[in-house]
CSV table of C-alpha atoms and ligand atoms in Angstrom, one decimal:
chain,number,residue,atom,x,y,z
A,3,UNK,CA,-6.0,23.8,-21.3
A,4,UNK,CA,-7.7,21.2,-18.5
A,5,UNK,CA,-7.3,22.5,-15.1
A,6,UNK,CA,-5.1,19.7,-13.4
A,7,UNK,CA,-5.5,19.6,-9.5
A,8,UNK,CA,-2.4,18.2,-7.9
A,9,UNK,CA,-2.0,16.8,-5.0
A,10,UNK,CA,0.8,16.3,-2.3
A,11,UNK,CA,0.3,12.8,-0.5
A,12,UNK,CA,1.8,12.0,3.1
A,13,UNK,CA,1.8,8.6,4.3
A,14,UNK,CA,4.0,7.4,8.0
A,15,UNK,CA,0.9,5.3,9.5
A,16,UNK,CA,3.6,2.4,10.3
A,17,UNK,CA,7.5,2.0,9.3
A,18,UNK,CA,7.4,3.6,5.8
A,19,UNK,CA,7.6,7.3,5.5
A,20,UNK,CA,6.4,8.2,1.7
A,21,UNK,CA,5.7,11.2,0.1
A,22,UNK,CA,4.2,11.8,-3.6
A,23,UNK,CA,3.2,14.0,-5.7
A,24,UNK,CA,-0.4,13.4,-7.8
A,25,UNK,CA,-2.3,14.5,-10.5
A,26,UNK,CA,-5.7,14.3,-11.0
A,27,UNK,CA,-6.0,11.3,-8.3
A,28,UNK,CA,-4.4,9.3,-11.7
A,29,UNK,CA,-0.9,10.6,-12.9
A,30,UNK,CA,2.2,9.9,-10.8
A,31,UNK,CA,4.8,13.0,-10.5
A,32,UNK,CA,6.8,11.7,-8.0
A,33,UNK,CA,6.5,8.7,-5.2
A,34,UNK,CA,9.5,8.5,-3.0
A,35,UNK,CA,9.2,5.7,-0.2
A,36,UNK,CA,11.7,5.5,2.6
A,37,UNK,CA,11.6,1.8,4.0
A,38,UNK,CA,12.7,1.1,7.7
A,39,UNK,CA,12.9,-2.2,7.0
A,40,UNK,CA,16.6,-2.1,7.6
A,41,UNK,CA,15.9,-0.9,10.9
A,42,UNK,CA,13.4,-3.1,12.3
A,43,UNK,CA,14.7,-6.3,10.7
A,44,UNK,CA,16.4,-7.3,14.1
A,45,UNK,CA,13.6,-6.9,15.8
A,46,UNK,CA,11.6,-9.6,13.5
A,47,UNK,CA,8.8,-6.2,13.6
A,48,UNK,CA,8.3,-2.6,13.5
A,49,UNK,CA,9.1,-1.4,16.9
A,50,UNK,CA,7.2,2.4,17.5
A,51,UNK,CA,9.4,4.4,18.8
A,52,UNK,CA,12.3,3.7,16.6
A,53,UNK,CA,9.7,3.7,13.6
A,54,UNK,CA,8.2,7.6,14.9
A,55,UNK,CA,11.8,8.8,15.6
A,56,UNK,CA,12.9,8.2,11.9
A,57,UNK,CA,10.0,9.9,10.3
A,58,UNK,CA,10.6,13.1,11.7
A,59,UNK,CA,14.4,12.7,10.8
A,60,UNK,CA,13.2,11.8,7.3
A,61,UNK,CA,10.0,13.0,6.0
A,62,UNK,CA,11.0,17.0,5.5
A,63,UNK,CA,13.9,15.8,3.3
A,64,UNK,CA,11.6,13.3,1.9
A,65,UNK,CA,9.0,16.0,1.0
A,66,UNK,CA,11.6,17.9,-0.6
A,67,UNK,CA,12.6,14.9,-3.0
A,68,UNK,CA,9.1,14.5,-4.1
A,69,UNK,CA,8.7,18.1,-4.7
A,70,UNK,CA,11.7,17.9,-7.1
A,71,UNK,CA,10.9,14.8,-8.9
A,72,UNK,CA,7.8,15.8,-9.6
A,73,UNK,CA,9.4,19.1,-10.8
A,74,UNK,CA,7.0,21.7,-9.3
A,75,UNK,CA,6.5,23.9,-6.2
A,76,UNK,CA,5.1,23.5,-3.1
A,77,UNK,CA,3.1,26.6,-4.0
A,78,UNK,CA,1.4,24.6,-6.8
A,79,UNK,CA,0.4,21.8,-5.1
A,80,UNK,CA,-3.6,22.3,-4.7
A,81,UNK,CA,-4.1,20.3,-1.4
A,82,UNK,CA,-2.3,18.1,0.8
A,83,UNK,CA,-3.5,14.8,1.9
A,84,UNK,CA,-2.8,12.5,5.1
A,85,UNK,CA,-2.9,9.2,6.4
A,86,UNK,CA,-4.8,10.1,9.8
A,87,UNK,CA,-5.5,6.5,10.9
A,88,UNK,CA,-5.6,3.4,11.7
A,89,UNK,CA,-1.8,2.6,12.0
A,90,UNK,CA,0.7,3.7,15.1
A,91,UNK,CA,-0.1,6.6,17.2
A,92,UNK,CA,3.3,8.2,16.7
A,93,UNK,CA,3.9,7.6,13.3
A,94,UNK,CA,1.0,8.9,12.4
A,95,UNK,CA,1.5,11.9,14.2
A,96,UNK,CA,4.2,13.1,12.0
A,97,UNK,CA,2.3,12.6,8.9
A,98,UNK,CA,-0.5,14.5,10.5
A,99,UNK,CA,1.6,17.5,12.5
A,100,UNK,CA,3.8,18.1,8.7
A,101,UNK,CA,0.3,18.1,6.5
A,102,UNK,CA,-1.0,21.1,9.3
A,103,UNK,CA,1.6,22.7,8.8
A,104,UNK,CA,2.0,22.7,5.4
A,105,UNK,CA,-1.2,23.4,4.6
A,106,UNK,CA,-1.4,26.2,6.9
A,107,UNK,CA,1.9,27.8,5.1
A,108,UNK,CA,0.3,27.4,1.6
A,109,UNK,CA,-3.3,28.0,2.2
A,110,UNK,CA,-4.6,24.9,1.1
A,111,UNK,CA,-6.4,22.3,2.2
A,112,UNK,CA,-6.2,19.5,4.5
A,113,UNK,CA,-7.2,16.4,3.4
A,114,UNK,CA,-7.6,13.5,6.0
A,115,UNK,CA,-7.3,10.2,4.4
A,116,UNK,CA,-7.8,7.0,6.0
A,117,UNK,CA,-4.8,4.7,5.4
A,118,UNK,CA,-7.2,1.3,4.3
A,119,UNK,CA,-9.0,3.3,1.8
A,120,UNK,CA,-5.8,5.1,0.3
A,121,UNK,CA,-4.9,1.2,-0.2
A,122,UNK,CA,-8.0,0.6,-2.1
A,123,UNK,CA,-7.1,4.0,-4.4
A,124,UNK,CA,-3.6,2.6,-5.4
A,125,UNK,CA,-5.9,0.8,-7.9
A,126,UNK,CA,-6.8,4.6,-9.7
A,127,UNK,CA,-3.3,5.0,-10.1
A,128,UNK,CA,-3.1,1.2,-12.8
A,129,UNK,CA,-4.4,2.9,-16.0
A,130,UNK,CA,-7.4,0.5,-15.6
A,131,UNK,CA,-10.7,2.2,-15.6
A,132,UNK,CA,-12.3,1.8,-12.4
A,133,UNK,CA,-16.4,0.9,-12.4
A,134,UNK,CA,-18.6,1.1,-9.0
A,135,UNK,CA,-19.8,-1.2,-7.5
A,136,UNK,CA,-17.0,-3.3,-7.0
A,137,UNK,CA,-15.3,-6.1,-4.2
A,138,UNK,CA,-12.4,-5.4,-2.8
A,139,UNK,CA,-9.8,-7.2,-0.6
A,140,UNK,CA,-7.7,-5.0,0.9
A,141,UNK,CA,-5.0,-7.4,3.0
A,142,UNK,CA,-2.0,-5.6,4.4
A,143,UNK,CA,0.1,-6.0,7.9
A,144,UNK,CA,-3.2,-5.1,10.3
A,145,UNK,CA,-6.2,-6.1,8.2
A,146,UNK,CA,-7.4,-8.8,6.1
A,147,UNK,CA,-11.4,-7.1,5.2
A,148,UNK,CA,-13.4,-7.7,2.2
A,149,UNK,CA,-15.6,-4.7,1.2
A,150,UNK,CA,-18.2,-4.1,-1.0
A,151,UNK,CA,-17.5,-0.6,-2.8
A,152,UNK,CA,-20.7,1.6,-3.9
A,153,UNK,CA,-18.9,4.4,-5.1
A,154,UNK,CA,-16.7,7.0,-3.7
A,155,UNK,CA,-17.3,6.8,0.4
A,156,UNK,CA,-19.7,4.1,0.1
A,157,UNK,CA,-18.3,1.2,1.4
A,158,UNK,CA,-19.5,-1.9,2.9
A,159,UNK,CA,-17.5,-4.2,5.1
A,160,UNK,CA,-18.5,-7.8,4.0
A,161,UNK,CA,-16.0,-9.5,6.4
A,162,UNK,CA,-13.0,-8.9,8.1
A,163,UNK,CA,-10.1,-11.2,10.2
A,164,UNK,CA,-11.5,-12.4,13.4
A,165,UNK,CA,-7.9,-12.5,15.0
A,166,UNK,CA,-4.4,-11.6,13.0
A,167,UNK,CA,-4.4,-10.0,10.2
A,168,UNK,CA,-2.7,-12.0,7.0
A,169,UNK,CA,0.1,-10.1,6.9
A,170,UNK,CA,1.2,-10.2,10.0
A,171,UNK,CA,0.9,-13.9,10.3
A,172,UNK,CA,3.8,-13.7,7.0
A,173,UNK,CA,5.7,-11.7,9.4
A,174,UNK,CA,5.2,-13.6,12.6
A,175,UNK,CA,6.6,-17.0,10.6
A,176,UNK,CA,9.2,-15.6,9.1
A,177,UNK,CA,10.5,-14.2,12.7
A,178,UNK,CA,10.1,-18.0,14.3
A,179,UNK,CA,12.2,-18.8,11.1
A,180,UNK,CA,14.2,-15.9,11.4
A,181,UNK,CA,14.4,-15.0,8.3
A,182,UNK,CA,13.5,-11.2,9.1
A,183,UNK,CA,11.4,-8.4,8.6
A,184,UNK,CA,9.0,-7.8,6.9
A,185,UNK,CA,8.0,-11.2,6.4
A,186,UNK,CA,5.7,-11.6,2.9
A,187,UNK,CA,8.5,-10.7,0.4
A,188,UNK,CA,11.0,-13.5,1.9
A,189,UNK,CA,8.2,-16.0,2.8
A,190,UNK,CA,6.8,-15.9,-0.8
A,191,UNK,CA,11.0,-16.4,-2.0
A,192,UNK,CA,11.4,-19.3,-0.3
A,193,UNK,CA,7.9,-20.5,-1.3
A,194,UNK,CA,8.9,-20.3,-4.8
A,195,UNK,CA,11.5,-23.0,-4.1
A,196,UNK,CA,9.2,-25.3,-2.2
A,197,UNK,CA,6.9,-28.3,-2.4
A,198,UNK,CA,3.5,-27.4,-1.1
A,199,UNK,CA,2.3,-30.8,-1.4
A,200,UNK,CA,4.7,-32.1,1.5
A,201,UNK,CA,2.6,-30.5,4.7
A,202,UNK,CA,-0.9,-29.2,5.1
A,203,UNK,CA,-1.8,-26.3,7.2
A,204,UNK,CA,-5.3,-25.8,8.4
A,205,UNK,CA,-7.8,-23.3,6.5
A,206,UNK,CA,-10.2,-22.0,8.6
A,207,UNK,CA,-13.8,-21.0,8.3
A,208,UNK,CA,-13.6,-22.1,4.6
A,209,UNK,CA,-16.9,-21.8,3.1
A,210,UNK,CA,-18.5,-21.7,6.2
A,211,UNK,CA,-22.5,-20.5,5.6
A,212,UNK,CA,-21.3,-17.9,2.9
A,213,UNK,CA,-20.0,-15.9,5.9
A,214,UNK,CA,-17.0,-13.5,4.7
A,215,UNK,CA,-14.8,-13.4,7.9
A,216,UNK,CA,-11.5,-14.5,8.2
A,217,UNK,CA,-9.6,-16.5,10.6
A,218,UNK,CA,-5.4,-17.3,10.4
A,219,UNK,CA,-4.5,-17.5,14.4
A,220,UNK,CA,-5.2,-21.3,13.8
A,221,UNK,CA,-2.6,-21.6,10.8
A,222,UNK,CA,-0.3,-19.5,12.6
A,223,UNK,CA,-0.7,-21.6,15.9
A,224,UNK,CA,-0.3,-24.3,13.5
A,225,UNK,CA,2.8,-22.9,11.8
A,226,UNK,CA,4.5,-22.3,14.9
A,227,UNK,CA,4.2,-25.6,16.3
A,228,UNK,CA,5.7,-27.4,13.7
A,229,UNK,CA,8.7,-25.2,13.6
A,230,UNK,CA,9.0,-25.7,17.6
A,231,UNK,CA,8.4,-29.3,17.5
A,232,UNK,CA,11.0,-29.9,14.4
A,233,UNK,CA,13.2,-28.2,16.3
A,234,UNK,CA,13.1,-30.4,19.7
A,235,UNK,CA,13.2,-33.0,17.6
A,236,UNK,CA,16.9,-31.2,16.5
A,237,UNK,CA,15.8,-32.1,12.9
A,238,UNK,CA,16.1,-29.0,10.3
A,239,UNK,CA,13.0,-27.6,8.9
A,240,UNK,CA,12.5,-28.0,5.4
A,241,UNK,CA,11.9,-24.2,5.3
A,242,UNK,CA,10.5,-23.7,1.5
A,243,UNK,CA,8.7,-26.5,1.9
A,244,UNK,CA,7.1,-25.0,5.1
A,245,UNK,CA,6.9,-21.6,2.9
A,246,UNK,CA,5.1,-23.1,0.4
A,247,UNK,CA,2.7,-24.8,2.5
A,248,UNK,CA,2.0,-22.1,4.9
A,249,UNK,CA,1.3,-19.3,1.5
A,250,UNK,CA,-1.2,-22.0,0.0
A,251,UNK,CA,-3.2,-22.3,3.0
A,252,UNK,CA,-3.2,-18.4,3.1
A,253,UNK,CA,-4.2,-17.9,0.0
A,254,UNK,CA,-6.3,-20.4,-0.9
A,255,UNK,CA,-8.4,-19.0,2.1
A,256,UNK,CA,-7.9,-15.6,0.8
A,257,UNK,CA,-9.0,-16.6,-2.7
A,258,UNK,CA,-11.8,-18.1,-1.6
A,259,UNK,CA,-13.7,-15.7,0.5
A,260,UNK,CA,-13.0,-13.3,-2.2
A,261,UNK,CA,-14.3,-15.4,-5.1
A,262,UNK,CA,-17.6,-15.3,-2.9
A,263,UNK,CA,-18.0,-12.4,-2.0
A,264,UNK,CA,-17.5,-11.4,-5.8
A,265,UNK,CA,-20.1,-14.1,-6.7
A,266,UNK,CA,-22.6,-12.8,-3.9
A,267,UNK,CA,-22.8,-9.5,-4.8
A,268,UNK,CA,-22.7,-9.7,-8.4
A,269,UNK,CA,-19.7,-7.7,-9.1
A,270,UNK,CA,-17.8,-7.4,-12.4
A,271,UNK,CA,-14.6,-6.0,-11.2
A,272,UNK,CA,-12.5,-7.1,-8.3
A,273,UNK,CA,-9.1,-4.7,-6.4
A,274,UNK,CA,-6.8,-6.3,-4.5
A,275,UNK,CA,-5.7,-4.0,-2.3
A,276,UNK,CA,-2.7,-3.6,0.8
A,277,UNK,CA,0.7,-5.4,1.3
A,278,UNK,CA,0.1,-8.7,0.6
A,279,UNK,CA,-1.6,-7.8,-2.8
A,280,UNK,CA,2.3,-7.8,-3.8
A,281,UNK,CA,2.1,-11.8,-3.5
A,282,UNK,CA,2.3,-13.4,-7.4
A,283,UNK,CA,0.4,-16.5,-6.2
A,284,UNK,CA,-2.4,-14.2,-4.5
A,285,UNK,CA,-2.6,-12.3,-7.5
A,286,UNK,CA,-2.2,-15.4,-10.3
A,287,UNK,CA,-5.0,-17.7,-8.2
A,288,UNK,CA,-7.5,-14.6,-8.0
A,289,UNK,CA,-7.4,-13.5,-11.5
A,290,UNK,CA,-7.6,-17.8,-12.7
A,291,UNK,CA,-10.3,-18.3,-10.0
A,292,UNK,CA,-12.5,-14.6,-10.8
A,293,UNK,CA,-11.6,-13.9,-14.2
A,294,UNK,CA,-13.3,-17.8,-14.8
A,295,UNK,CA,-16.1,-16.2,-14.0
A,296,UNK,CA,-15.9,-12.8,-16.0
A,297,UNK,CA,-15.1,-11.1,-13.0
A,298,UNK,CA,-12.1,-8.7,-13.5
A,299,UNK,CA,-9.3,-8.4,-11.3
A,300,UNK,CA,-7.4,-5.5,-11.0
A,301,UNK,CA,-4.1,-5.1,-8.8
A,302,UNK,CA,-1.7,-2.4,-8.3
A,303,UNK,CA,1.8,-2.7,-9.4
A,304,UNK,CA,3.9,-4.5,-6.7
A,305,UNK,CA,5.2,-1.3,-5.1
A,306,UNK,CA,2.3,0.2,-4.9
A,307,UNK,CA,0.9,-2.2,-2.8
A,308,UNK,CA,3.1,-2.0,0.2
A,309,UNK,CA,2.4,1.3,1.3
A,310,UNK,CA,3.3,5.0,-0.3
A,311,UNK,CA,2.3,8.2,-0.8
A,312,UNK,CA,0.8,8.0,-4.3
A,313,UNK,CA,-2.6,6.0,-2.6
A,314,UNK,CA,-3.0,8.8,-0.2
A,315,UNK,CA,-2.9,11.7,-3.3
A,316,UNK,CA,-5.0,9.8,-5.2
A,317,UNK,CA,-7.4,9.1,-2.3
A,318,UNK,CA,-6.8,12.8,-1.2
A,319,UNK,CA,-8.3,13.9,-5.1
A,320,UNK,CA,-11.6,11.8,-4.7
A,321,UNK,CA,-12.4,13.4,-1.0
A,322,UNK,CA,-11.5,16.6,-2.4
A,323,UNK,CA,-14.2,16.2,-4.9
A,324,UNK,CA,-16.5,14.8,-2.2
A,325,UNK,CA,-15.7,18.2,-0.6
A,326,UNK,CA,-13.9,16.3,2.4
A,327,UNK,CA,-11.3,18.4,4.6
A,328,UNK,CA,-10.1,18.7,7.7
A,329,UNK,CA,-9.9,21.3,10.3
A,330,UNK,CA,-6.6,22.6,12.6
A,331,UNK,CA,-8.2,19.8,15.2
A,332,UNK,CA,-7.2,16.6,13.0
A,333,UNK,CA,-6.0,14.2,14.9
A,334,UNK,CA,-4.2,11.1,14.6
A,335,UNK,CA,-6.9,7.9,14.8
A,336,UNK,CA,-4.7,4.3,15.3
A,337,UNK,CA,-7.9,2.3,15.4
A,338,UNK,CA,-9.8,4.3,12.6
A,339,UNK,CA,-12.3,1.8,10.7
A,340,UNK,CA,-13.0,1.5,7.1
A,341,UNK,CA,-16.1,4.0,6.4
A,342,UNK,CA,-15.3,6.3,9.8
B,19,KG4,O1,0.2,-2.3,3.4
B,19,KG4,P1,1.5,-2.5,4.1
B,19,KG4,O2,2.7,-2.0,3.5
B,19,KG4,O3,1.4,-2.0,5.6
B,19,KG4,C1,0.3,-2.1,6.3
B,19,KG4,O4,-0.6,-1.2,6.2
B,19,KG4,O5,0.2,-3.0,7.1
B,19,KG4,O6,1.6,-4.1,4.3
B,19,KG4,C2,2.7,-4.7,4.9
B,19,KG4,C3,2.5,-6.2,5.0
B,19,KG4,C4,3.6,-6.9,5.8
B,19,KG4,O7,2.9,-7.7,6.7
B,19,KG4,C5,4.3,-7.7,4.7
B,19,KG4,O8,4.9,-8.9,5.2
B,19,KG4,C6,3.2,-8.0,3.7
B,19,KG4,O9,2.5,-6.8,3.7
B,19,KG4,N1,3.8,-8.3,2.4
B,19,KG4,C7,3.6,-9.4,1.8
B,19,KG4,C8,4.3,-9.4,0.6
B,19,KG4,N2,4.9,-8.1,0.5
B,19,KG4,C9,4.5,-7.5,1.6
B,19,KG4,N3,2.9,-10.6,2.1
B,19,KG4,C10,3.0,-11.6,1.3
B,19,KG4,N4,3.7,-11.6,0.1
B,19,KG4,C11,4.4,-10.5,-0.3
B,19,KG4,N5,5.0,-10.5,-1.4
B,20,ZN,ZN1,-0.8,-0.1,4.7
């Protein structure tokens, strides 16, 4: 018989505490997610001490689901893996305090994932087969970056957001709408019932010099003042037509830069990668625009994108391999980079 390595795979960078189970960085055993959306959703955001709090109520019990769905033992799981950074200090802390400990226990390694990259690996866990060197746009609640993928470890940042991240311009509008948290799922809803064609939001830095970097403070800016200014006015905001307008500009920027950076470095596949990979116009305009050009786009399934433990266990395999693991000293890194 093959030898199977499985791993465990932690993930409470943010407001999601997840736990899964993964073998051979490609077969799902178990991915349990426990979403604080509830939670936040008054706040219009993730607020960090309520978000740290409810991991360490959660994620033992958590752990224990994922143990029995994937219908094994802890003591054969062959490594566990973490989500060290970037994300919120105390969140990240429980993810990281849990993985010691349990690997400690069991013997077994430690295996330090960073958060951005586990995105990227939700792509291993499609069925598609995965070919180096590739583009990837990984876009979630903190980062918008467009990276040009060697192989395994060897990754280049090609560009990056300049200000907000896209996804946390989503949640940003749907708070001034107050339509609650988090915002992508119930902007991209109301989109779906709205005429794009009715307002025009700027997009910035659009082909500018083939430079990759991103901008969406102006669009938000932009965003926001129409929704303040309708609402002097006592008038009522068309708000799926203000959806719709707001997720074109967003994504046509998005679509753009990434169909560049594709074309630039000559790349035959494409991941889409992060939160807002879950948006069905990101993902229909990117595979129309690349797949034009023989470039193929692969995406994760929808819940897969937002974040879980699956990424990190498959992410956790590949450093294994790479003969990455960490020491008693991990610590948690909130502003860890791609590549660090
Ligand atoms: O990757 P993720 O779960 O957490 C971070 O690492 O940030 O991404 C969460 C972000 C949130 O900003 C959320 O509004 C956005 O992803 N998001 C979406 C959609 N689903 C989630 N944005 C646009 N359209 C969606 N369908
Ligand atoms: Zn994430």
């Amino acid at each position: 018989m093959l030898s199977k390595t499985v791993i465990l795979g932690l993930e409470t960078s943010c407001d999601d505490t997840a736990a899964a189970v993964v073998a051979n960085g490609r077969n799902i055993l178990s991915n349990v997610v426990s979403s604080q959306d509830s939670l936040h959703h008054r706040f219009g955001g993730v607020v960090p001490e309520v978000a740290s709090r409810r991991h360490l109520e959660i994620i033992n019990p958590l752990i224990d689901e994922a143990m029995s769905k994937a219908g094994i033992s802890l003591q054969e799981i062959d490594g566990i893996a973490v989500s060290y950074g970037p994300g919120l200090v105390g969140s990240l802390l429980v993810g990281v305090s849990i993985a010691k400990a349990l690997s400690y226990a069991l013997d077994i390694p430690l295996i330090p994932v960073n958060h951005l990259e586990g995105h990227i690996y939700a792509n291993f866990l499609t069925g598609s087969i995965i070919t180096f060197p590739l583009v990837c746009l990984v876009v979630s609640g903190g980062h918008t970056s467009l990276l040009y993928v060697e192989g395994h470890g060897k990754i280049e940042v090609l560009g990056k957001t300049r200000d907000d991240a896209a996804g946390e311009v989503f949640d940003k509008i749907a708070r001034a709408l107050d339509l609650g948290f988090p915002g992508g799922p119930v902007i991209e809803r109301h989109a779906q019932q709205g005429d794009s064609s009715v307002l025009s939001f700027p997009r910035a830095l659009m082909g500018e010099d083939g430079k990759m970097d991103f901008s969406f403070s102006g669009v938000k800016t932009a965003v926001l003042n129409y929704i303040r200014m309708e609402q002097e006015k006592g008038s009522r905001t068309d708000i799926y037509a203000l959806s719709a307008a707001f997720q074109d500009a967003v994504v046509e920027v998005l679509v753009d830069k990434s169909f560049m950076a594709a074309r630039q470095k000559e790349a035959k596949q494409f991941l889409l990668a992060g939160g807002v990979a879950a948006n069905g116009e990101l993902r229909r305009r990117l595979r129309v625009k690349l797949e034009a050009e023989g470039i193929e786009v692969v995406a994760p399934p929808v819940e897969l994108c937002t974040d879980n433990g699956a990424m990190v266990a498959a992410a956790g395999y590949y450093y294994l391999r790479r003969g990455i693991r960490a020491n008693w000293d991990l610590n948690a890194v909130p502003s860890l980079e791609v590549g660090q």
